[in-house]
Short mmCIF file of N, CA and C and ligand atoms in Angstrom, two decimals:
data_model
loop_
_atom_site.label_atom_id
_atom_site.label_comp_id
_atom_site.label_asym_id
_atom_site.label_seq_id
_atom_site.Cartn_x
_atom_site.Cartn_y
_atom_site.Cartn_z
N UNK A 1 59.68 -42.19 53.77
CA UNK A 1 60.33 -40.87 53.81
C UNK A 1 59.31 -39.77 53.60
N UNK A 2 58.55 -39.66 52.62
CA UNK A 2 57.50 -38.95 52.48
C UNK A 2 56.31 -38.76 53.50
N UNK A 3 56.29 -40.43 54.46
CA UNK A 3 55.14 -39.69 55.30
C UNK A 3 55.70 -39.26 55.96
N UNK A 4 57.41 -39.36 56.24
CA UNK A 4 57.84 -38.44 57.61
C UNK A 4 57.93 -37.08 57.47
N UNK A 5 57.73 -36.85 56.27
CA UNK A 5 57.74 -35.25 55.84
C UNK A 5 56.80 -34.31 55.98
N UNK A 6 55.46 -35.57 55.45
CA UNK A 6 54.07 -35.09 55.91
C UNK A 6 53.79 -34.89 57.40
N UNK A 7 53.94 -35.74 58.30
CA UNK A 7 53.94 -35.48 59.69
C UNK A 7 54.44 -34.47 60.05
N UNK A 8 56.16 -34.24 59.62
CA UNK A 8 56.90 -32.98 60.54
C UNK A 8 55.93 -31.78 59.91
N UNK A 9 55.40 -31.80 58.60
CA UNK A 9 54.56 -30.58 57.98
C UNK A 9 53.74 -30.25 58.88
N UNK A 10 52.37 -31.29 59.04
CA UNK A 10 51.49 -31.49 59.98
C UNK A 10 51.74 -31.02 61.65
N UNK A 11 52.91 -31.35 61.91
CA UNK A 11 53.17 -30.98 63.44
C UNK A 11 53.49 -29.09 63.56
N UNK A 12 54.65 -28.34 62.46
CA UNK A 12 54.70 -27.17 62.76
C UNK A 12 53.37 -26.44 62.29
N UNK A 13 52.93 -26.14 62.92
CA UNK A 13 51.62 -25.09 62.41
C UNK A 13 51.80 -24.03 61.56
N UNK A 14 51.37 -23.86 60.03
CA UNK A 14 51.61 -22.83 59.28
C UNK A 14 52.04 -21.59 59.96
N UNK A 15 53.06 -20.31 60.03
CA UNK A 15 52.74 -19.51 60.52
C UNK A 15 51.70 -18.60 60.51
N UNK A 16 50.40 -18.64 59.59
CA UNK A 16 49.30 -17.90 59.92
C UNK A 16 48.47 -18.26 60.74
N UNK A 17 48.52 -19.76 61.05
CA UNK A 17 47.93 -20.35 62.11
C UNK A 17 48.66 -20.11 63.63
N UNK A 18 50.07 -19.94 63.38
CA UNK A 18 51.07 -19.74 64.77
C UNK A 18 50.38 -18.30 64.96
N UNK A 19 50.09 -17.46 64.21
CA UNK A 19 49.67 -16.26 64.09
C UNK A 19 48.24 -16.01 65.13
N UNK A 20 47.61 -16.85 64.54
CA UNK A 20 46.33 -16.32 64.74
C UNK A 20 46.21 -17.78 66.96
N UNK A 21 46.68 -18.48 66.15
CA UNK A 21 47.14 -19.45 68.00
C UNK A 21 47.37 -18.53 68.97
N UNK A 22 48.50 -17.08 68.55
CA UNK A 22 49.12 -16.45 69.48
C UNK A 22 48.77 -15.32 69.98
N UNK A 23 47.29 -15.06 68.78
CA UNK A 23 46.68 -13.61 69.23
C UNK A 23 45.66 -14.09 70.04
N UNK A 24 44.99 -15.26 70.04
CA UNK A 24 44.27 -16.24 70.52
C UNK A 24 44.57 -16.27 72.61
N UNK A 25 45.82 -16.66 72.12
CA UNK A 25 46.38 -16.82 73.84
C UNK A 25 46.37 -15.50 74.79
N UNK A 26 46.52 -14.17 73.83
CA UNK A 26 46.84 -12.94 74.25
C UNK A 26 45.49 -12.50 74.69
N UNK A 27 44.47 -13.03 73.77
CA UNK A 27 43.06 -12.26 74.10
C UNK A 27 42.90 -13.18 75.47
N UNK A 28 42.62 -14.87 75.45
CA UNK A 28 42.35 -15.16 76.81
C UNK A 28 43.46 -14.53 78.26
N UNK A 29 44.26 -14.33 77.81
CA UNK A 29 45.56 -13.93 79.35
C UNK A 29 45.14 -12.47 79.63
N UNK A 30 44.56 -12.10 78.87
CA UNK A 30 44.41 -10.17 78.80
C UNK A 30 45.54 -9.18 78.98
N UNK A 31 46.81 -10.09 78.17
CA UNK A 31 47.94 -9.28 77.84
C UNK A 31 47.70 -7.99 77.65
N UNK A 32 46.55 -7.65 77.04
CA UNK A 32 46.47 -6.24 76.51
C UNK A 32 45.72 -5.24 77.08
N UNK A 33 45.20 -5.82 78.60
CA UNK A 33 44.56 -4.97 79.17
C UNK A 33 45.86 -4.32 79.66
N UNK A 34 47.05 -4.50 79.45
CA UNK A 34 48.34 -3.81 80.49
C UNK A 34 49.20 -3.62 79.29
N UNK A 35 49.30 -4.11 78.09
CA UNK A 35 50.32 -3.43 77.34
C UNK A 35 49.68 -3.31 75.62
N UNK A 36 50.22 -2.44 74.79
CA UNK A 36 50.26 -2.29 73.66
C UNK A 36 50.50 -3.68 72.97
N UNK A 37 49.96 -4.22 72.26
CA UNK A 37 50.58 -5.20 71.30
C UNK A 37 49.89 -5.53 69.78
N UNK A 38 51.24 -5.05 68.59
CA UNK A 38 50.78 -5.11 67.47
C UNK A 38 50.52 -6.18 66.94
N UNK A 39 48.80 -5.79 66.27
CA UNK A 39 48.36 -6.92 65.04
C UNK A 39 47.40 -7.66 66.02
N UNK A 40 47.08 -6.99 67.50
CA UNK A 40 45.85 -7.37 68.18
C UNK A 40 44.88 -5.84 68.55
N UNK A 41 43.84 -6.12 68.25
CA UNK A 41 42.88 -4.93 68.45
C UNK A 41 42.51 -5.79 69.60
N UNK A 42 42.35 -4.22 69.94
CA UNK A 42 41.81 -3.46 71.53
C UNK A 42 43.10 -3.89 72.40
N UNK A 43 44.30 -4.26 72.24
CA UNK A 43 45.17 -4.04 72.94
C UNK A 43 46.44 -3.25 73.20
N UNK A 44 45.63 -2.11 73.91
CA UNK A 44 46.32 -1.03 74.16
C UNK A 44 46.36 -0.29 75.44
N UNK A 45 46.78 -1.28 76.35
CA UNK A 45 46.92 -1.31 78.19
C UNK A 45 48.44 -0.32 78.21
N UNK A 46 48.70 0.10 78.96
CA UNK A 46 49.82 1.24 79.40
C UNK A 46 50.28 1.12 80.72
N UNK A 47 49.51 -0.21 81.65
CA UNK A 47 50.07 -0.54 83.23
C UNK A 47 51.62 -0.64 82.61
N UNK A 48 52.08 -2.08 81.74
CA UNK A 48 53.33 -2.35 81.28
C UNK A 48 53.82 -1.65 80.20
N UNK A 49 54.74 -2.15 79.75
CA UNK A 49 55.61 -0.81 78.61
C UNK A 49 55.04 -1.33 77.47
N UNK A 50 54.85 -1.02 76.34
CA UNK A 50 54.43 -1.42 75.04
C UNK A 50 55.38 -2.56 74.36
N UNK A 51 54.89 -3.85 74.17
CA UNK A 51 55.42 -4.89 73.40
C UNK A 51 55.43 -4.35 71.90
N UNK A 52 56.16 -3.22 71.59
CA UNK A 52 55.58 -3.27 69.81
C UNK A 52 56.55 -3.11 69.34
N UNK A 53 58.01 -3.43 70.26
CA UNK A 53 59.24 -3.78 69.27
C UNK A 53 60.52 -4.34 69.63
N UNK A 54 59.82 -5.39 70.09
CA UNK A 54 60.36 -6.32 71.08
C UNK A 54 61.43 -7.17 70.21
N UNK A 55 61.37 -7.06 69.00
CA UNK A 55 62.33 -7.76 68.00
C UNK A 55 64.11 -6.51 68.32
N UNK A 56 63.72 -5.51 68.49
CA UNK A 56 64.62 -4.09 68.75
C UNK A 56 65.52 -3.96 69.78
N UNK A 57 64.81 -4.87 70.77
CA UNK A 57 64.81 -4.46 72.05
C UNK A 57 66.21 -5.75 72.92
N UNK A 58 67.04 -5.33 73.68
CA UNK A 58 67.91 -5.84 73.97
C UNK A 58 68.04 -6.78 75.00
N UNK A 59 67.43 -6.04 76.05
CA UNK A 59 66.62 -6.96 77.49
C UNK A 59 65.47 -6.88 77.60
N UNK A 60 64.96 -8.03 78.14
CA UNK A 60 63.76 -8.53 78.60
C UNK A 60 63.80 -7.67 79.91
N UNK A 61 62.60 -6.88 80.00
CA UNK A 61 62.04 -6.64 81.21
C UNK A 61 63.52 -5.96 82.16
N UNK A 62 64.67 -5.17 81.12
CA UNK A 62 65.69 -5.23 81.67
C UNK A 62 66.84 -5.79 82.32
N UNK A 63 66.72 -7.25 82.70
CA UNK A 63 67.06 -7.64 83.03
C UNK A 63 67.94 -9.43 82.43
N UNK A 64 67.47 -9.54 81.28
CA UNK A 64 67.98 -10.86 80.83
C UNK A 64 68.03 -10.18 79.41
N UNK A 65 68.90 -11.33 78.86
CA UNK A 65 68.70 -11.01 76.85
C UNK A 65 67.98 -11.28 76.27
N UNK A 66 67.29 -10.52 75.61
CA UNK A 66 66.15 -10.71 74.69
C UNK A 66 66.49 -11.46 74.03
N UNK A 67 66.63 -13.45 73.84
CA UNK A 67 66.88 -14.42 73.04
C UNK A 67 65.31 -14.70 73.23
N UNK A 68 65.09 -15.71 72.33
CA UNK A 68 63.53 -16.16 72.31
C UNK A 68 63.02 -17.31 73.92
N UNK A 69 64.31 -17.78 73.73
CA UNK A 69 64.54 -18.62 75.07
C UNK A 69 63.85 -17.31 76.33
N UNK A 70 64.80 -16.45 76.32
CA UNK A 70 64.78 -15.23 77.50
C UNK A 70 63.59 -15.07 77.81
N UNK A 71 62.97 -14.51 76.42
CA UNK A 71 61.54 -13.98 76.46
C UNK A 71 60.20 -14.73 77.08
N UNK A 72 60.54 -16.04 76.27
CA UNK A 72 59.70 -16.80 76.97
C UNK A 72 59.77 -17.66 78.64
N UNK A 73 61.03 -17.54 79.01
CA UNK A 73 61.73 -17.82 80.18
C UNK A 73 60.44 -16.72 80.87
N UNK A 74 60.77 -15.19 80.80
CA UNK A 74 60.10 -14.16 80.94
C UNK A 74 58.40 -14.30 81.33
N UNK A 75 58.01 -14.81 80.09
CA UNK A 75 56.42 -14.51 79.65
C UNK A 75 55.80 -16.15 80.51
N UNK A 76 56.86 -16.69 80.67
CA UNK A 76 56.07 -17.92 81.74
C UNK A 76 56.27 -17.93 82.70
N UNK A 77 56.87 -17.28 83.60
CA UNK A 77 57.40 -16.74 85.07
C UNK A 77 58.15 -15.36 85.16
N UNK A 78 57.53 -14.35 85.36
CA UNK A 78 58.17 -13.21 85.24
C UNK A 78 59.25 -13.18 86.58
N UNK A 79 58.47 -13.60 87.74
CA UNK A 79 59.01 -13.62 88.77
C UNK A 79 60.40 -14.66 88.88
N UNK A 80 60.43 -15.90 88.63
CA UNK A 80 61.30 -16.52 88.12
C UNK A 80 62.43 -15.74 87.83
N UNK A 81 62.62 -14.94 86.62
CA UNK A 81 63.58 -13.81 86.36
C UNK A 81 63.58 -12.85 86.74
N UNK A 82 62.75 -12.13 87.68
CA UNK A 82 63.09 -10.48 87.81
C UNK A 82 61.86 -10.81 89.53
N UNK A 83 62.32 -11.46 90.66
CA UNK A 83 61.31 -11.48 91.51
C UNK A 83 60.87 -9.78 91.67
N UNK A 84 60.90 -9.25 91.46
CA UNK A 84 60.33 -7.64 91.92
C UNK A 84 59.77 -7.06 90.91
N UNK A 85 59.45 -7.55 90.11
CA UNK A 85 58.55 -7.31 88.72
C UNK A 85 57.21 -7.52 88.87
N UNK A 86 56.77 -6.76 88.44
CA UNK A 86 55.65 -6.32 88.96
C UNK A 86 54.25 -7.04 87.13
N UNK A 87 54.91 -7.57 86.63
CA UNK A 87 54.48 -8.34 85.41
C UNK A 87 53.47 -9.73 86.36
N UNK A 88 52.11 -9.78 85.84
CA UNK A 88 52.09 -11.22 86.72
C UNK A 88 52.20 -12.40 86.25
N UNK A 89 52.01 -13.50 87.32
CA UNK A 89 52.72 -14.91 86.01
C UNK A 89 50.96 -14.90 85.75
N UNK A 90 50.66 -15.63 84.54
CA UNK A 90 49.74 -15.92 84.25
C UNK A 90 49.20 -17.03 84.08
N UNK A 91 50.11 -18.06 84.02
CA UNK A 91 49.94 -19.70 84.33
C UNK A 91 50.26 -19.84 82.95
N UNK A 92 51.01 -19.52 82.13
CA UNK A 92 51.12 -19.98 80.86
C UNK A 92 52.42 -21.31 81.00
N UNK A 93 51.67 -22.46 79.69
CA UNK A 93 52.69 -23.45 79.98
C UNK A 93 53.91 -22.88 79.03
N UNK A 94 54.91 -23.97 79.24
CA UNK A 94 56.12 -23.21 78.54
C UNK A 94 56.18 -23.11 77.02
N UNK A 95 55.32 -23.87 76.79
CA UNK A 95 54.94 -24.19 75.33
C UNK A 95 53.90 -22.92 74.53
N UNK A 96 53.04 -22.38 75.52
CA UNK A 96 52.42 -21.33 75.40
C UNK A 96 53.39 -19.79 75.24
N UNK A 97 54.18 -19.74 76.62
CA UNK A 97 54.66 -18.73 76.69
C UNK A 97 55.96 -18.35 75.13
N UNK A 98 56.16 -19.75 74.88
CA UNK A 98 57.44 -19.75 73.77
C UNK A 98 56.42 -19.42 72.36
N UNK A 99 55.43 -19.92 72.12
CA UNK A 99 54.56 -19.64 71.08
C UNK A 99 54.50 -17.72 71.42
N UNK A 100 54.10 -17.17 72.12
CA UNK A 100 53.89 -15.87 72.70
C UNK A 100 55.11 -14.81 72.41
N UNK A 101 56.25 -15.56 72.56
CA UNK A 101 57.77 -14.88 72.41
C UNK A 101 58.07 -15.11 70.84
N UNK A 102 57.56 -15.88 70.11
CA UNK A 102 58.05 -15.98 69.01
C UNK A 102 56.75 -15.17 68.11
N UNK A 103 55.59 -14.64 68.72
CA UNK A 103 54.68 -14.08 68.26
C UNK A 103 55.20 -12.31 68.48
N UNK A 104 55.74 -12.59 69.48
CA UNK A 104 56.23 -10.52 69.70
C UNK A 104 57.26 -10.71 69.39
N UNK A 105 58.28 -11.87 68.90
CA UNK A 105 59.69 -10.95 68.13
C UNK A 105 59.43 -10.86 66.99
N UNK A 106 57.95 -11.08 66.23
CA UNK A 106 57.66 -10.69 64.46
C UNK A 106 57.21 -9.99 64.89
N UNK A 107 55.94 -9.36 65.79
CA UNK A 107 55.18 -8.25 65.97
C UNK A 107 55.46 -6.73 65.99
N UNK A 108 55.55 -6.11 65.08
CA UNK A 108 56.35 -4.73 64.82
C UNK A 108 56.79 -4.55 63.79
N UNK A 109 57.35 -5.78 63.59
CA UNK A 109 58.17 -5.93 62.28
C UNK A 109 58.15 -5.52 61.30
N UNK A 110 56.16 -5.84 60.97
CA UNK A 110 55.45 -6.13 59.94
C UNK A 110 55.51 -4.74 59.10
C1 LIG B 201 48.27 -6.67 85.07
C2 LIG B 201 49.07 -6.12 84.00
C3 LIG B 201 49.82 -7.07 83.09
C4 LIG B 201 49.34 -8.12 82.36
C5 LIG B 201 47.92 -8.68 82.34
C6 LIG B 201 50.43 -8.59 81.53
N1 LIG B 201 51.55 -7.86 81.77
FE1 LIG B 201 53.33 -8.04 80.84
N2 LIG B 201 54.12 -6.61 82.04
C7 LIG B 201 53.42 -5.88 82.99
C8 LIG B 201 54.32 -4.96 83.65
C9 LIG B 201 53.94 -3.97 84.77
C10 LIG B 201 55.59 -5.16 83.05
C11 LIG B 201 56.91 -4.46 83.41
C12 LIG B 201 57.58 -5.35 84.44
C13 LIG B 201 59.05 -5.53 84.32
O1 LIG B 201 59.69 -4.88 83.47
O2 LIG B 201 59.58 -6.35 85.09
C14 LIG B 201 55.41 -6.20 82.04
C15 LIG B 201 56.44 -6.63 81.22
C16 LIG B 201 56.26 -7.49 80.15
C17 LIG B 201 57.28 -7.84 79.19
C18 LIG B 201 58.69 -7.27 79.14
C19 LIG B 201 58.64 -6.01 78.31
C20 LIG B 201 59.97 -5.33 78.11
O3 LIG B 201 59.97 -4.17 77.66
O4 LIG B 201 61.02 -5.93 78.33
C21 LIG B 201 56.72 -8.71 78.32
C22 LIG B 201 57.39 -9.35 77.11
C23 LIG B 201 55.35 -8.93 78.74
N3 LIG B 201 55.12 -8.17 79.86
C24 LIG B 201 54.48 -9.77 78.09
C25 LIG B 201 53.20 -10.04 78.55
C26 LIG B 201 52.33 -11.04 77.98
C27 LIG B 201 52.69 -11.91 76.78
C28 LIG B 201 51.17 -11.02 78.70
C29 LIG B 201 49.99 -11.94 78.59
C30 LIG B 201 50.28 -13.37 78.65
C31 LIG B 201 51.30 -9.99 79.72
N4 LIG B 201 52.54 -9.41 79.59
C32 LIG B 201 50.33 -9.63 80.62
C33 LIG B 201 52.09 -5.98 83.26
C34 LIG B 201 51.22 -6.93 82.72
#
């Protein structure tokens, strides 16, 4: 029982580590050459609308509900949900993009 506890520990990544994983992904994709996003320096792009309160915010990209599901639905195929969106896909896996969505619905927060 105890090592299964240790494992599930071991498998979720502290959130300062989910933290720092997700600012990680943002610097390689260059999220921030196109939008605002808090608790990453030098990202402060203005092509897209500012991610800095995306916890607030009702629809994704206008068009779907901002659930974490949505977002990351969103952030791994923009086109997928909104073909005329002008967001590009970036090849993120779904596992990436959901780490990413659960990184901008704390981001603002803080
Ligand atoms: C080349 C510029 C560009 C890059 C790079 C880019 N985006 Fe976007 N993004 C946009 C544009 C333009 C929109 C608005 C499109 C729309 O609403 O359909 C957008 C919309 C969004 C939205 C919806 C915002 C809202 O207000 O609903 C999210 C979330 C988002 N982007 C996240 C990301 C993430 C995460 C990355 C990096 C993995 C990224 N973007 C990289 C241009 C970019």
């Amino acid at each position: 029982m105890r090592a299964v506890l240790i494992l599930a520990a071991l498998a979720a990544p502290a959130p300062a580590d989910a933290e720092e994983a997700a600012r990680a992904l943002i610097a390689r994709h260059g999220c921030g050459t196109c939008h605002v996003i808090p608790g990453v320096p030098g990202a402060d792009g203005r092509t897209g609308p500012p991610l800095d309160a995306m916890a607030r915010q009702v629809y994704v990209a206008g068009v779907i509900p901002n659930t974490l599901e949505g977002l990351a639905r969103f952030i791994a195929d923009p086109q997928e949900v909104d073909p005329l969106s002008a967001m590009p896909d970036l090849g993120l896996s779904p596992e990436e993009a959901r780490r990413l969505a659960v990184y901008l619905h704390a981001a603002g927060e803080r």
